[in-house]
Short mmCIF file of C-alpha atoms and ligand atoms in Angstrom, two decimals:
data_model
loop_
_atom_site.label_atom_id
_atom_site.label_comp_id
_atom_site.label_asym_id
_atom_site.label_seq_id
_atom_site.Cartn_x
_atom_site.Cartn_y
_atom_site.Cartn_z
CA MET A 20 113.76 102.77 137.84
CA PHE A 21 115.05 99.94 135.33
CA ASN A 22 118.78 99.04 135.07
CA VAL A 23 119.20 98.47 131.48
CA THR A 24 122.46 97.78 129.38
CA LEU A 25 122.33 99.99 126.35
CA ILE A 26 124.78 98.75 123.67
CA PRO A 27 125.13 101.56 120.83
CA GLY A 28 126.64 99.31 118.42
CA ASP A 29 128.36 100.69 115.35
CA GLY A 30 127.62 101.82 111.77
CA THR A 31 124.48 103.68 112.11
CA GLY A 32 123.87 102.05 115.79
CA PRO A 33 124.70 104.90 117.73
CA GLU A 34 122.53 107.44 116.08
CA LEU A 35 119.52 104.97 116.21
CA THR A 36 120.26 104.03 119.76
CA GLU A 37 120.46 107.76 120.83
CA ALA A 38 116.99 108.63 119.23
CA THR A 39 115.49 105.46 120.79
CA ARG A 40 116.93 106.25 124.27
CA ARG A 41 115.53 109.90 123.96
CA VAL A 42 112.06 108.60 122.91
CA LEU A 43 111.92 106.11 125.72
CA GLU A 44 112.74 108.61 128.30
CA ALA A 45 110.03 110.64 126.89
CA THR A 46 107.70 107.84 127.92
CA GLY A 47 108.03 108.85 131.75
CA ILE A 48 109.75 105.75 132.62
CA ALA A 49 112.85 105.87 134.51
CA PHE A 50 116.00 104.07 133.11
CA ASN A 51 119.59 103.89 134.60
CA TRP A 52 121.24 103.20 131.26
CA ASP A 53 124.57 100.91 131.54
CA VAL A 54 126.35 101.79 128.35
CA GLN A 55 128.51 99.16 127.04
CA GLU A 56 130.41 98.89 124.09
CA ALA A 57 130.51 96.18 121.24
CA GLY A 58 131.15 95.83 117.50
CA VAL A 59 133.96 96.86 115.15
CA ASP A 60 134.73 100.16 116.77
CA VAL A 61 136.06 98.42 120.00
CA MET A 62 137.65 95.52 118.14
CA GLU A 63 141.04 97.26 118.48
CA SER A 64 141.09 98.39 121.48
CA ALA A 65 139.37 95.58 123.69
CA GLY A 66 140.79 92.90 121.21
CA THR A 67 137.32 91.31 120.69
CA PRO A 68 134.13 92.89 119.25
CA LEU A 69 132.13 91.47 122.38
CA PRO A 70 134.07 92.51 125.52
CA GLU A 71 133.44 90.45 128.65
CA ALA A 72 132.22 93.42 130.45
CA THR A 73 129.37 93.94 128.13
CA LEU A 74 128.24 90.27 128.71
CA ALA A 75 128.62 90.75 132.34
CA SER A 76 126.45 93.87 132.01
CA VAL A 77 123.56 92.12 130.22
CA ARG A 78 123.77 89.18 132.59
CA ARG A 79 123.67 91.59 135.65
CA ASN A 80 120.88 93.52 134.56
CA GLY A 81 118.87 90.81 132.62
CA ILE A 82 117.92 93.24 129.96
CA ALA A 83 119.40 95.14 127.17
CA LEU A 84 118.59 97.42 124.43
CA LYS A 85 121.08 97.11 121.45
CA GLY A 86 122.11 98.81 118.38
CA PRO A 87 123.02 96.84 115.31
CA ILE A 88 126.49 95.49 115.10
CA THR A 89 128.58 94.71 111.70
CA THR A 90 130.02 91.20 111.28
CA PRO A 91 133.37 91.83 109.86
CA ILE A 92 134.12 89.63 106.94
CA GLY A 93 137.47 87.71 106.95
CA THR A 94 138.60 88.68 110.27
CA GLY A 95 137.95 85.36 112.14
CA PHE A 96 135.50 87.11 114.46
CA ARG A 97 132.20 85.39 114.60
CA SER A 98 129.00 87.65 114.60
CA VAL A 99 128.35 89.60 117.99
CA ASN A 100 124.91 89.22 117.50
CA VAL A 101 124.96 85.35 117.40
CA ALA A 102 127.48 85.00 120.21
CA LEU A 103 125.21 87.19 122.36
CA ARG A 104 122.31 84.91 121.69
CA HIS A 105 124.23 81.90 122.52
CA GLU A 106 126.12 83.21 125.49
CA LEU A 107 122.90 84.31 127.18
CA GLY A 108 120.77 81.45 126.17
CA LEU A 109 118.17 83.63 124.05
CA TYR A 110 116.33 80.87 122.73
CA ALA A 111 113.44 82.85 121.40
CA CYS A 112 113.36 85.40 118.80
CA LEU A 113 110.28 87.45 118.82
CA ARG A 114 109.56 89.61 115.54
CA PRO A 115 106.14 91.39 115.47
CA CYS A 116 105.00 92.65 112.12
CA LYS A 117 102.11 95.26 111.83
CA SER A 118 100.82 97.64 109.23
CA TYR A 119 100.14 101.32 110.22
CA PRO A 120 98.46 103.65 108.16
CA GLY A 121 100.61 105.96 106.22
CA MET A 122 103.30 103.07 105.96
CA ARG A 123 104.74 102.49 102.42
CA SER A 124 103.51 98.92 101.59
CA ARG A 125 101.18 96.67 99.52
CA TYR A 126 99.03 95.66 102.52
CA ASP A 127 97.47 97.61 104.94
CA ASN A 128 95.90 94.88 107.25
CA VAL A 129 98.96 92.80 108.56
CA ASP A 130 99.26 92.16 112.42
CA LEU A 131 101.22 88.87 112.91
CA VAL A 132 104.13 87.87 115.32
CA VAL A 133 106.86 85.53 114.04
CA VAL A 134 108.46 83.49 116.98
CA ARG A 135 111.70 81.91 115.82
CA GLU A 136 113.75 79.39 117.51
CA ASN A 137 117.12 80.79 117.88
CA THR A 138 119.56 78.28 119.03
CA GLU A 139 119.32 74.89 117.02
CA ASP A 140 118.70 73.65 113.49
CA LEU A 141 120.91 74.35 110.55
CA TYR A 142 122.05 77.24 112.33
CA ALA A 143 123.54 75.40 115.12
CA GLY A 144 126.92 76.09 113.64
CA ILE A 145 127.88 72.36 112.94
CA GLU A 146 129.62 72.06 109.80
CA TYR A 147 132.18 70.15 107.89
CA GLU A 148 133.92 71.58 104.73
CA ALA A 149 133.92 69.74 101.52
CA GLY A 150 137.38 68.05 100.97
CA SER A 151 138.21 68.38 104.68
CA PRO A 152 139.20 65.04 106.69
CA GLU A 153 136.44 65.68 109.02
CA ALA A 154 133.88 65.61 106.14
CA ALA A 155 135.47 62.39 104.86
CA GLU A 156 135.16 60.86 108.38
CA VAL A 157 131.38 61.88 108.53
CA ILE A 158 130.44 60.80 105.14
CA THR A 159 132.39 57.38 105.64
CA MET A 160 130.55 56.64 108.82
CA LEU A 161 127.17 57.88 107.56
CA ASN A 162 127.57 55.79 104.14
CA GLY A 163 128.30 52.76 106.13
CA MET A 164 124.84 53.26 107.95
CA GLN A 165 122.62 53.43 105.16
CA ALA A 166 121.81 52.51 101.66
CA LYS A 167 121.52 55.85 100.13
CA GLN A 168 125.27 57.27 99.54
CA ILE A 169 126.53 60.69 100.15
CA ALA A 170 128.83 61.84 97.41
CA PRO A 171 132.50 61.81 99.05
CA SER A 172 133.06 65.19 97.45
CA SER A 173 130.02 66.80 99.93
CA GLY A 174 130.23 69.57 102.38
CA ILE A 175 128.01 68.86 105.23
CA SER A 176 125.93 70.93 107.56
CA ILE A 177 124.08 69.15 110.71
CA LYS A 178 120.45 70.04 111.60
CA PRO A 179 120.11 69.42 115.32
CA MET A 180 116.50 69.65 116.81
CA SER A 181 115.71 68.25 120.28
CA PRO A 182 112.35 67.78 121.82
CA GLU A 183 113.27 70.19 124.67
CA GLY A 184 114.32 72.99 122.40
CA CYS A 185 110.99 72.46 120.24
CA GLU A 186 108.95 72.17 123.36
CA ARG A 187 110.41 75.57 124.98
CA ILE A 188 110.01 77.60 121.94
CA ILE A 189 106.43 76.39 121.06
CA ARG A 190 105.20 76.92 124.72
CA TYR A 191 106.95 80.45 124.32
CA ALA A 192 104.68 80.81 121.54
CA PHE A 193 101.66 79.73 122.86
CA ASP A 194 102.17 81.72 126.24
CA TYR A 195 102.91 84.98 124.01
CA ALA A 196 99.66 84.29 122.40
CA ARG A 197 97.60 84.03 125.63
CA LYS A 198 99.15 86.83 127.27
CA HIS A 199 98.43 89.23 124.26
CA SER A 200 94.90 87.62 123.67
CA ARG A 201 95.85 86.29 120.27
CA LYS A 202 93.67 83.71 118.65
CA ARG A 203 95.74 81.44 116.74
CA VAL A 204 99.22 79.84 116.72
CA SER A 205 100.62 78.44 113.30
CA CYS A 206 103.49 75.71 113.29
CA ILE A 207 105.50 76.08 110.53
CA THR A 208 107.53 73.09 109.12
CA LYS A 209 108.45 70.96 106.38
CA ALA A 210 107.38 67.92 108.42
CA ASN A 211 106.45 65.84 105.33
CA ILE A 212 109.89 65.81 104.27
CA MET A 213 112.23 65.99 107.07
CA LYS A 214 110.45 63.43 109.42
CA PHE A 215 112.80 63.41 112.31
CA THR A 216 113.68 67.14 112.82
CA ASP A 217 110.69 69.07 111.63
CA GLY A 218 108.47 66.15 112.09
CA LEU A 219 109.54 66.17 115.65
CA PHE A 220 108.72 70.06 115.94
CA LEU A 221 105.15 69.40 114.73
CA SER A 222 104.35 66.47 116.96
CA VAL A 223 105.71 68.32 120.20
CA PHE A 224 103.43 71.57 118.81
CA ARG A 225 100.66 69.05 118.79
CA GLU A 226 100.97 67.93 122.38
CA VAL A 227 101.61 71.42 123.83
CA ALA A 228 98.61 72.74 121.95
CA LYS A 229 96.48 70.48 124.24
CA ASP A 230 97.43 72.84 127.11
CA TYR A 231 95.95 75.89 125.37
CA PRO A 232 92.36 74.88 124.23
CA GLU A 233 91.26 78.56 123.69
CA ILE A 234 93.93 79.07 121.15
CA GLU A 235 93.34 77.73 117.56
CA ALA A 236 96.46 75.31 116.46
CA TRP A 237 97.07 75.31 112.76
CA GLU A 238 99.80 73.67 111.05
CA THR A 239 101.38 74.99 107.72
CA LEU A 240 104.15 73.87 105.48
CA VAL A 241 106.73 76.59 105.02
CA ASP A 242 106.20 76.67 101.24
CA ALA A 243 102.38 77.23 101.59
CA LEU A 244 103.03 79.56 104.16
CA CYS A 245 105.14 81.87 101.77
CA MET A 246 102.29 81.94 99.16
CA GLY A 247 99.70 82.51 101.95
CA LEU A 248 101.53 85.36 103.36
CA VAL A 249 101.77 87.05 100.09
CA GLN A 250 98.06 86.48 99.27
CA ARG A 251 96.32 86.45 102.51
CA PRO A 252 98.76 87.86 105.19
CA GLU A 253 95.78 89.20 107.39
CA GLU A 254 94.91 85.53 108.23
CA PHE A 255 98.22 84.73 110.03
CA ASP A 256 98.44 85.41 113.78
CA VAL A 257 101.34 83.96 115.73
CA LEU A 258 103.77 81.86 113.81
CA VAL A 259 106.18 79.32 115.47
CA LEU A 260 109.08 78.29 113.41
CA PRO A 261 112.41 76.46 113.49
CA ASN A 262 115.53 78.83 113.16
CA LEU A 263 116.19 78.69 109.59
CA TYR A 264 112.63 78.99 108.32
CA GLY A 265 112.14 81.73 110.88
CA ASP A 266 115.02 83.90 109.87
CA ILE A 267 113.77 83.84 106.02
CA ILE A 268 109.89 84.33 107.02
CA SER A 269 110.69 87.36 109.49
CA ASP A 270 112.44 89.09 106.28
CA LEU A 271 109.23 88.36 104.19
CA THR A 272 106.94 89.38 107.02
CA ALA A 273 109.07 92.68 107.36
CA GLY A 274 108.52 93.31 103.55
CA LEU A 275 104.90 92.96 103.94
CA VAL A 276 104.61 96.09 106.35
CA GLY A 277 106.99 98.45 104.93
CA GLY A 278 110.59 96.97 105.15
CA LEU A 279 113.57 96.73 107.23
CA GLY A 280 113.30 100.25 108.79
CA VAL A 281 110.16 99.38 110.69
CA ALA A 282 110.62 95.65 111.66
CA PRO A 283 111.30 95.39 115.59
CA GLY A 284 112.78 92.32 117.57
CA GLY A 285 113.54 90.91 120.51
CA ASN A 286 115.79 88.07 121.82
CA ILE A 287 114.62 86.26 124.91
CA GLY A 288 115.68 83.67 127.34
CA LEU A 289 115.27 82.64 130.76
CA ASP A 290 117.54 84.92 132.67
CA ALA A 291 118.01 87.76 129.80
CA ALA A 292 116.37 89.55 126.89
CA VAL A 293 118.11 91.68 124.29
CA PHE A 294 115.96 93.94 122.04
CA GLU A 295 117.02 95.26 118.81
CA ALA A 296 115.98 95.90 115.27
CA THR A 297 115.94 93.22 112.65
CA HIS A 298 118.18 95.24 110.45
CA GLY A 299 121.74 95.77 110.35
CA SER A 300 124.27 98.41 110.81
CA ALA A 301 123.49 99.99 107.35
CA PRO A 302 127.47 101.33 107.41
CA LYS A 303 127.02 103.56 104.29
CA TYR A 304 124.58 105.60 106.11
CA LYS A 305 126.92 105.90 109.21
CA GLY A 306 126.93 109.43 110.74
CA LEU A 307 124.32 110.66 108.23
CA ASN A 308 121.36 111.30 110.55
CA ARG A 309 119.29 109.50 107.99
CA VAL A 310 118.20 106.28 108.69
CA ASN A 311 114.92 105.36 110.28
CA PRO A 312 114.78 104.47 113.85
CA THR A 313 111.18 103.29 114.04
CA ALA A 314 112.41 99.57 114.19
CA MET A 315 114.75 100.27 117.29
CA ILE A 316 112.06 102.31 118.82
CA LEU A 317 109.46 99.53 118.18
CA SER A 318 112.04 97.08 119.69
CA GLY A 319 112.07 99.71 122.85
CA LYS A 320 108.15 99.22 123.13
CA LEU A 321 108.53 95.63 123.12
CA MET A 322 110.95 96.18 125.91
CA LEU A 323 108.49 98.13 127.73
CA ASP A 324 106.16 95.31 127.28
CA HIS A 325 108.59 92.88 128.56
CA LEU A 326 109.35 95.06 131.88
CA GLY A 327 105.50 94.94 132.45
CA GLU A 328 105.08 98.64 131.46
CA THR A 329 102.37 97.79 128.82
CA ASP A 330 100.73 101.17 129.13
CA ALA A 331 104.01 103.18 128.42
CA GLY A 332 104.48 100.58 125.52
CA THR A 333 101.08 101.14 124.17
CA HIS A 334 101.43 105.22 124.67
CA LEU A 335 104.74 104.94 122.69
CA GLU A 336 103.33 102.71 119.74
CA ASN A 337 100.42 105.24 119.43
CA ALA A 338 102.82 108.08 119.08
CA VAL A 339 104.80 106.15 116.61
CA ALA A 340 101.68 105.47 114.75
CA ALA A 341 100.30 108.87 114.75
CA VAL A 342 103.58 110.57 113.25
CA ILE A 343 103.81 107.84 110.52
CA ALA A 344 100.13 108.63 109.64
CA GLU A 345 100.78 112.36 109.53
CA GLY A 346 103.70 111.65 107.00
CA ASP A 347 105.28 114.86 107.36
CA ARG A 348 108.10 114.50 109.96
CA VAL A 349 109.19 111.14 108.83
CA THR A 350 112.54 109.71 107.31
CA TYR A 351 113.05 109.32 103.54
CA ASP A 352 112.15 105.74 103.29
CA LEU A 353 108.48 106.58 104.86
CA LYS A 354 108.11 109.22 102.15
CA PRO A 355 106.57 108.45 98.79
CA SER A 356 109.65 109.11 96.92
CA ARG A 357 113.01 108.00 98.36
CA ASP A 358 114.38 111.57 97.36
CA ASP A 359 111.50 113.75 98.72
CA PRO A 360 113.23 116.88 100.23
CA SER A 361 110.61 117.19 102.91
CA ALA A 362 112.01 113.99 104.59
CA VAL A 363 113.56 114.82 108.13
CA GLY A 364 116.57 113.06 109.73
CA THR A 365 116.78 110.29 112.53
CA ALA A 366 116.88 112.89 115.13
CA GLU A 367 114.12 115.16 113.93
CA TYR A 368 111.84 112.03 113.63
CA ALA A 369 112.76 111.24 117.04
CA ASP A 370 111.62 114.85 118.06
CA ALA A 371 108.22 114.38 116.38
CA ILE A 372 107.51 111.28 118.34
CA ILE A 373 108.45 112.83 121.59
CA GLU A 374 106.22 115.92 120.91
CA LYS A 375 103.56 113.36 120.24
CA LEU A 376 104.03 111.67 123.49
CA ALA A 377 103.83 115.02 125.27
CA GLU A 378 100.16 115.78 123.81
P1 NAD B 9 121.31 96.16 106.61
O1 NAD B 9 120.01 96.10 107.36
O2 NAD B 9 122.43 97.01 107.47
O3 NAD B 9 121.10 97.11 105.36
C1 NAD B 9 120.64 96.76 104.18
C2 NAD B 9 119.88 97.97 103.69
O4 NAD B 9 118.58 98.23 104.07
C3 NAD B 9 120.29 99.19 103.96
O5 NAD B 9 121.59 99.66 102.78
C4 NAD B 9 119.30 100.15 103.74
O6 NAD B 9 119.10 100.64 102.49
C5 NAD B 9 118.26 99.55 104.60
N1 NAD B 9 117.99 99.87 105.83
C6 NAD B 9 118.64 98.91 106.92
N2 NAD B 9 118.08 99.69 108.09
C7 NAD B 9 117.50 100.74 107.89
C8 NAD B 9 116.75 101.77 108.70
N3 NAD B 9 116.96 101.88 109.63
N4 NAD B 9 116.38 102.86 107.75
C9 NAD B 9 116.23 102.73 106.72
N5 NAD B 9 116.84 101.90 105.91
C10 NAD B 9 117.45 100.71 106.43
O7 NAD B 9 121.99 94.95 106.20
P2 NAD B 9 123.46 94.42 105.52
O8 NAD B 9 123.97 95.91 104.63
O9 NAD B 9 123.43 93.31 104.84
O10 NAD B 9 124.38 94.50 106.92
C11 NAD B 9 125.35 95.39 107.29
C12 NAD B 9 125.77 94.60 108.61
O11 NAD B 9 124.85 94.54 109.46
C13 NAD B 9 126.60 93.39 108.14
O12 NAD B 9 127.94 93.35 108.62
C14 NAD B 9 125.77 92.47 108.85
O13 NAD B 9 126.43 91.33 109.26
C15 NAD B 9 125.48 93.25 110.18
N6 NAD B 9 123.96 92.84 110.71
C16 NAD B 9 123.83 93.05 111.79
C17 NAD B 9 122.54 92.70 112.52
C18 NAD B 9 122.36 92.91 114.16
O14 NAD B 9 123.12 93.67 114.58
N7 NAD B 9 121.30 92.30 114.61
C19 NAD B 9 121.42 92.33 111.72
C20 NAD B 9 121.62 91.96 110.47
C21 NAD B 9 123.00 92.44 109.76
#
């Protein structure tokens, strides 16, 4: 029996989470779900979209399955998703992208894994607004240190990257490759331009790669990667990237295999892991029993792997793949045309997977 924090989230989150919970239970693995609230629906009653009790539950259980959560604009609240990653030290973002027969996509041979650094880089949140006294102070200091001058009217975003931060994500990528019998890890940077940040990432990669001689170590610039992914996605295996490139590239790779509805993810740290789809709360579909739960169900598969239940994880993945391959009882986005009247709802698609698991 695994104690798992279950965060339904908001928007379409609760219906996706319910479908995922039923499917996971049908694998035969026993869960004790610790259901916790977060998101816009609890903001009024709790005074925050991320109640302390929710964080405490994830810390206690060390593992959570989470539905998407809306980031309200203009309320002063920062993203719950970002806050969770920071509070729990979830430094690795894992996003596998795999083609399944029957999926609507331009490619049928993609099987790659994006490993994104989650805490540093331009996303560390250190910014100075154009025209502010803080920006003026930073600009004055920097202009005093170098010949190259920054325009005084500039806004500034800082890109901090530490050797420790680079090493732990790169080791995570190589360890993942070793554990899952992957053949190649590609380091993705713009090291030719940003020598002290991306260049650091690349030099740490070269050192760490020596500890994994059985795994091929590739170095690719992020612009060349974009072209390579579109032309020959089958050549790529595990990709390790700093935060910003990882964010952008993981949406691109989701697009290679059929879009956001099928792109799973996990955020992993030393003491806790939170599994969630790449997509957001798709609020316009809230309560309609319409959206595709595949991304969240496959995030549940990643969670099973993380818990050491790899046979159950493979069984679940095979059941999802079989339902997609048959193409009958699938959601609208997996049909040849988006207004196909034979598309089923979120819950009925989950029922089809549960039936496959029982076969
Ligand atoms: P979104 O991913 O919620 O939706 C964009 C579009 O993608 C939808 O309109 C829909 O057409 C499609 N889509 C998304 N999920 C789908 C699914 N499961 N099945 C079928 N189609 C699907 O992106 P958005 O509209 O930019 O964001 C909505 C809210 O979600 C925002 O507040 C955003 O901040 C938040 N968000 C949360 C997370 C998270 O919880 N980790 C991630 C991204 C965005």
